[in-house]
């Protein structure tokens, strides 16, 4: 297994987490090609990342994600997705 390296978001799993954040769900893993990934529950400051991600998706991918025709993800939905 590759040597563990620090991930930009790893600090969140080590301390500066919002009250009630389920830190026990933060987990690091390695893909078959050796790339290290960090799995963690969503945080409210992920909103911008979600917004950028959704602007890059095709109409078909958005349809498959939301099971309805979606032309864009509005602010209300983004808030709902990151404040679970």
mmCIF file of N, CA and C in Angstrom, residues 8-77:
data_model
loop_
_atom_site.group_PDB
_atom_site.id
_atom_site.type_symbol
_atom_site.label_atom_id
_atom_site.label_comp_id
_atom_site.label_asym_id
_atom_site.label_seq_id
_atom_site.Cartn_x
_atom_site.Cartn_y
_atom_site.Cartn_z
ATOM 1 N N UNK A 8 -5.710 17.623 1.663
ATOM 2 C CA UNK A 8 -6.106 18.985 2.044
ATOM 3 C C UNK A 8 -7.282 19.016 3.016
ATOM 4 N N UNK A 9 -8.184 18.050 2.934
ATOM 5 C CA UNK A 9 -9.349 18.044 3.810
ATOM 6 C C UNK A 9 -9.139 17.167 5.043
ATOM 7 N N UNK A 10 -7.978 16.534 5.178
ATOM 8 C CA UNK A 10 -7.732 15.622 6.282
ATOM 9 C C UNK A 10 -7.767 16.339 7.626
ATOM 10 N N UNK A 11 -7.405 17.614 7.656
ATOM 11 C CA UNK A 11 -7.422 18.353 8.911
ATOM 12 C C UNK A 11 -8.806 18.352 9.543
ATOM 13 N N UNK A 12 -9.838 18.338 8.714
ATOM 14 C CA UNK A 12 -11.198 18.315 9.247
ATOM 15 C C UNK A 12 -11.438 17.042 10.048
ATOM 16 N N UNK A 13 -10.822 15.940 9.627
ATOM 17 C CA UNK A 13 -11.028 14.687 10.330
ATOM 18 C C UNK A 13 -10.182 14.614 11.590
ATOM 19 N N UNK A 14 -9.307 15.586 11.793
ATOM 20 C CA UNK A 14 -8.414 15.561 12.945
ATOM 21 C C UNK A 14 -8.753 16.607 13.992
ATOM 22 N N UNK A 15 -9.806 17.400 13.813
ATOM 23 C CA UNK A 15 -10.060 18.371 14.859
ATOM 24 C C UNK A 15 -11.106 19.417 14.572
ATOM 25 N N UNK A 16 -10.874 20.313 13.620
ATOM 26 C CA UNK A 16 -11.726 21.472 13.412
ATOM 27 C C UNK A 16 -13.036 21.087 12.723
ATOM 28 N N UNK A 17 -13.815 20.261 13.371
ATOM 29 C CA UNK A 17 -15.087 19.817 12.791
ATOM 30 C C UNK A 17 -16.245 20.510 13.485
ATOM 31 N N UNK A 18 -17.343 20.725 12.762
ATOM 32 C CA UNK A 18 -18.511 21.332 13.392
ATOM 33 C C UNK A 18 -19.072 20.408 14.471
ATOM 34 N N UNK A 19 -19.729 20.964 15.475
ATOM 35 C CA UNK A 19 -20.343 20.132 16.509
ATOM 36 C C UNK A 19 -21.307 19.128 15.888
ATOM 37 N N UNK A 20 -21.227 17.898 16.327
ATOM 38 C CA UNK A 20 -22.117 16.863 15.828
ATOM 39 C C UNK A 20 -21.662 16.181 14.564
ATOM 40 N N UNK A 21 -20.521 16.621 13.989
ATOM 41 C CA UNK A 21 -20.017 16.003 12.758
ATOM 42 C C UNK A 21 -19.578 14.572 13.053
ATOM 43 N N UNK A 22 -20.016 13.612 12.252
ATOM 44 C CA UNK A 22 -19.682 12.204 12.516
ATOM 45 C C UNK A 22 -18.268 11.848 12.062
ATOM 46 N N UNK A 23 -17.273 12.285 12.810
ATOM 47 C CA UNK A 23 -15.866 12.069 12.443
ATOM 48 C C UNK A 23 -15.526 10.595 12.295
ATOM 49 N N UNK A 24 -16.266 9.733 12.965
ATOM 50 C CA UNK A 24 -15.988 8.296 12.857
ATOM 51 C C UNK A 24 -16.272 7.758 11.454
ATOM 52 N N UNK A 25 -16.950 8.550 10.621
ATOM 53 C CA UNK A 25 -17.246 8.132 9.249
ATOM 54 C C UNK A 25 -16.188 8.576 8.247
ATOM 55 N N UNK A 26 -15.202 9.341 8.686
ATOM 56 C CA UNK A 26 -14.120 9.777 7.803
ATOM 57 C C UNK A 26 -13.177 8.591 7.616
ATOM 58 N N UNK A 27 -12.892 8.286 6.354
ATOM 59 C CA UNK A 27 -12.064 7.118 6.064
ATOM 60 C C UNK A 27 -11.209 7.365 4.830
ATOM 61 N N UNK A 28 -9.953 6.936 4.893
ATOM 62 C CA UNK A 28 -9.063 7.025 3.744
ATOM 63 C C UNK A 28 -8.989 5.652 3.091
ATOM 64 N N UNK A 29 -8.832 5.657 1.779
ATOM 65 C CA UNK A 29 -8.709 4.408 1.037
ATOM 66 C C UNK A 29 -7.812 4.655 -0.164
ATOM 67 N N UNK A 30 -7.363 3.567 -0.772
ATOM 68 C CA UNK A 30 -6.546 3.652 -1.963
ATOM 69 C C UNK A 30 -7.236 2.918 -3.094
ATOM 70 N N UNK A 31 -7.256 3.539 -4.253
ATOM 71 C CA UNK A 31 -7.818 2.920 -5.437
ATOM 72 C C UNK A 31 -6.825 1.912 -6.002
ATOM 73 N N UNK A 32 -7.284 1.085 -6.904
ATOM 74 C CA UNK A 32 -6.436 0.057 -7.501
ATOM 75 C C UNK A 32 -5.188 0.663 -8.137
ATOM 76 N N UNK A 33 -5.323 1.867 -8.697
ATOM 77 C CA UNK A 33 -4.169 2.504 -9.353
ATOM 78 C C UNK A 33 -3.261 3.248 -8.380
ATOM 79 N N UNK A 34 -3.527 3.123 -7.075
ATOM 80 C CA UNK A 34 -2.666 3.736 -6.063
ATOM 81 C C UNK A 34 -3.076 5.124 -5.623
ATOM 82 N N UNK A 35 -4.098 5.706 -6.213
ATOM 83 C CA UNK A 35 -4.559 7.034 -5.838
ATOM 84 C C UNK A 35 -5.255 6.961 -4.473
ATOM 85 N N UNK A 36 -4.876 7.856 -3.585
ATOM 86 C CA UNK A 36 -5.487 7.911 -2.262
ATOM 87 C C UNK A 36 -6.736 8.783 -2.318
ATOM 88 N N UNK A 37 -7.811 8.325 -1.684
ATOM 89 C CA UNK A 37 -9.053 9.095 -1.630
ATOM 90 C C UNK A 37 -9.510 9.204 -0.181
ATOM 91 N N UNK A 38 -10.266 10.237 0.101
ATOM 92 C CA UNK A 38 -10.814 10.466 1.429
ATOM 93 C C UNK A 38 -12.333 10.457 1.312
ATOM 94 N N UNK A 39 -12.973 9.589 2.056
ATOM 95 C CA UNK A 39 -14.435 9.537 2.122
ATOM 96 C C UNK A 39 -14.855 10.189 3.425
ATOM 97 N N UNK A 40 -15.820 11.114 3.337
ATOM 98 C CA UNK A 40 -16.304 11.789 4.538
ATOM 99 C C UNK A 40 -17.692 12.342 4.293
ATOM 100 N N UNK A 41 -18.449 12.541 5.347
ATOM 101 C CA UNK A 41 -19.758 13.177 5.193
ATOM 102 C C UNK A 41 -19.607 14.622 4.697
ATOM 103 N N UNK A 42 -20.626 15.091 4.049
ATOM 104 C CA UNK A 42 -20.635 16.434 3.483
ATOM 105 C C UNK A 42 -20.604 17.498 4.587
ATOM 106 N N UNK A 43 -20.017 18.650 4.258
ATOM 107 C CA UNK A 43 -19.978 19.812 5.138
ATOM 108 C C UNK A 43 -20.641 20.987 4.423
ATOM 109 N N UNK A 44 -21.197 21.938 5.175
ATOM 110 C CA UNK A 44 -21.809 23.106 4.529
ATOM 111 C C UNK A 44 -20.855 23.863 3.604
ATOM 112 N N UNK A 45 -19.560 23.886 3.921
ATOM 113 C CA UNK A 45 -18.635 24.616 3.032
ATOM 114 C C UNK A 45 -18.319 23.853 1.748
ATOM 115 N N UNK A 46 -18.935 22.691 1.549
ATOM 116 C CA UNK A 46 -18.805 21.954 0.288
ATOM 117 C C UNK A 46 -19.731 22.516 -0.790
ATOM 118 N N UNK A 47 -20.549 23.477 -0.448
ATOM 119 C CA UNK A 47 -21.542 24.027 -1.373
ATOM 120 C C UNK A 47 -20.929 24.467 -2.709
ATOM 121 N N UNK A 48 -19.842 25.205 -2.658
ATOM 122 C CA UNK A 48 -19.183 25.671 -3.883
ATOM 123 C C UNK A 48 -18.673 24.513 -4.734
ATOM 124 N N UNK A 49 -18.159 23.484 -4.083
ATOM 125 C CA UNK A 49 -17.684 22.303 -4.810
ATOM 126 C C UNK A 49 -18.846 21.606 -5.508
ATOM 127 N N UNK A 50 -19.957 21.477 -4.818
ATOM 128 C CA UNK A 50 -21.149 20.858 -5.416
ATOM 129 C C UNK A 50 -21.628 21.690 -6.603
ATOM 130 N N UNK A 51 -21.665 23.002 -6.420
ATOM 131 C CA UNK A 51 -22.134 23.877 -7.495
ATOM 132 C C UNK A 51 -21.252 23.721 -8.737
ATOM 133 N N UNK A 52 -19.929 23.728 -8.548
ATOM 134 C CA UNK A 52 -19.009 23.540 -9.684
ATOM 135 C C UNK A 52 -19.193 22.164 -10.315
ATOM 136 N N UNK A 53 -19.369 21.144 -9.478
ATOM 137 C CA UNK A 53 -19.546 19.795 -10.005
ATOM 138 C C UNK A 53 -20.795 19.712 -10.883
ATOM 139 N N UNK A 54 -21.915 20.253 -10.402
ATOM 140 C CA UNK A 54 -23.157 20.161 -11.160
ATOM 141 C C UNK A 54 -23.098 20.926 -12.474
ATOM 142 N N UNK A 55 -22.330 22.013 -12.543
ATOM 143 C CA UNK A 55 -22.232 22.755 -13.813
ATOM 144 C C UNK A 55 -21.459 21.960 -14.863
ATOM 145 N N UNK A 56 -20.670 20.974 -14.436
ATOM 146 C CA UNK A 56 -19.877 20.160 -15.366
ATOM 147 C C UNK A 56 -20.616 18.922 -15.858
ATOM 148 N N UNK A 57 -21.757 18.610 -15.286
ATOM 149 C CA UNK A 57 -22.471 17.388 -15.646
ATOM 150 C C UNK A 57 -23.338 17.590 -16.880
ATOM 151 N N UNK A 58 -23.461 16.545 -17.653
ATOM 152 C CA UNK A 58 -24.308 16.593 -18.840
ATOM 153 C C UNK A 58 -25.779 16.561 -18.437
ATOM 154 N N UNK A 59 -26.682 17.002 -19.330
ATOM 155 C CA UNK A 59 -28.112 16.919 -19.033
ATOM 156 C C UNK A 59 -28.549 15.484 -18.706
ATOM 157 N N UNK A 60 -27.974 14.508 -19.391
ATOM 158 C CA UNK A 60 -28.339 13.112 -19.112
ATOM 159 C C UNK A 60 -27.896 12.686 -17.708
ATOM 160 N N UNK A 61 -26.695 13.091 -17.324
ATOM 161 C CA UNK A 61 -26.206 12.750 -15.986
ATOM 162 C C UNK A 61 -27.070 13.413 -14.919
ATOM 163 N N UNK A 62 -27.434 14.683 -15.127
ATOM 164 C CA UNK A 62 -28.323 15.367 -14.173
ATOM 165 C C UNK A 62 -29.663 14.649 -14.080
ATOM 166 N N UNK A 63 -30.187 14.225 -15.214
ATOM 167 C CA UNK A 63 -31.458 13.495 -15.216
ATOM 168 C C UNK A 63 -31.325 12.212 -14.400
ATOM 169 N N UNK A 64 -30.242 11.476 -14.624
ATOM 170 C CA UNK A 64 -30.047 10.216 -13.899
ATOM 171 C C UNK A 64 -29.837 10.453 -12.402
ATOM 172 N N UNK A 65 -29.241 11.561 -12.042
ATOM 173 C CA UNK A 65 -29.000 11.878 -10.625
ATOM 174 C C UNK A 65 -30.292 12.256 -9.915
ATOM 175 N N UNK A 66 -31.133 13.060 -10.572
ATOM 176 C CA UNK A 66 -32.335 13.573 -9.927
ATOM 177 C C UNK A 66 -33.626 12.913 -10.414
ATOM 178 N N UNK A 67 -33.518 12.042 -11.416
ATOM 179 C CA UNK A 67 -34.676 11.316 -11.960
ATOM 180 C C UNK A 67 -35.790 12.245 -12.443
ATOM 181 N N UNK A 68 -35.407 13.375 -12.941
ATOM 182 C CA UNK A 68 -36.312 14.352 -13.534
ATOM 183 C C UNK A 68 -35.465 15.296 -14.390
ATOM 184 N N UNK A 69 -36.033 15.877 -15.438
ATOM 185 C CA UNK A 69 -35.234 16.819 -16.238
ATOM 186 C C UNK A 69 -34.792 18.024 -15.394
ATOM 187 N N UNK A 70 -33.508 18.282 -15.366
ATOM 188 C CA UNK A 70 -32.942 19.391 -14.600
ATOM 189 C C UNK A 70 -32.019 20.163 -15.527
ATOM 190 N N UNK A 71 -32.244 21.460 -15.654
ATOM 191 C CA UNK A 71 -31.359 22.275 -16.487
ATOM 192 C C UNK A 71 -30.253 22.908 -15.647
ATOM 193 N N UNK A 72 -30.551 23.160 -14.388
ATOM 194 C CA UNK A 72 -29.540 23.676 -13.461
ATOM 195 C C UNK A 72 -29.982 23.361 -12.038
ATOM 196 N N UNK A 73 -29.022 23.317 -11.136
ATOM 197 C CA UNK A 73 -29.315 23.043 -9.733
ATOM 198 C C UNK A 73 -29.427 24.387 -9.026
ATOM 199 N N UNK A 74 -30.600 24.672 -8.464
ATOM 200 C CA UNK A 74 -30.806 25.982 -7.845
ATOM 201 C C UNK A 74 -30.226 26.048 -6.426
ATOM 202 N N UNK A 75 -30.173 27.258 -5.889
ATOM 203 C CA UNK A 75 -29.562 27.508 -4.584
ATOM 204 C C UNK A 75 -30.259 26.755 -3.453
ATOM 205 N N UNK A 76 -31.550 26.630 -3.537
ATOM 206 C CA UNK A 76 -32.299 25.915 -2.502
ATOM 207 C C UNK A 76 -31.891 24.433 -2.444
ATOM 208 N N UNK A 77 -31.763 23.816 -3.600
ATOM 209 C CA UNK A 77 -31.355 22.414 -3.651
ATOM 210 C C UNK A 77 -29.914 22.255 -3.165
#
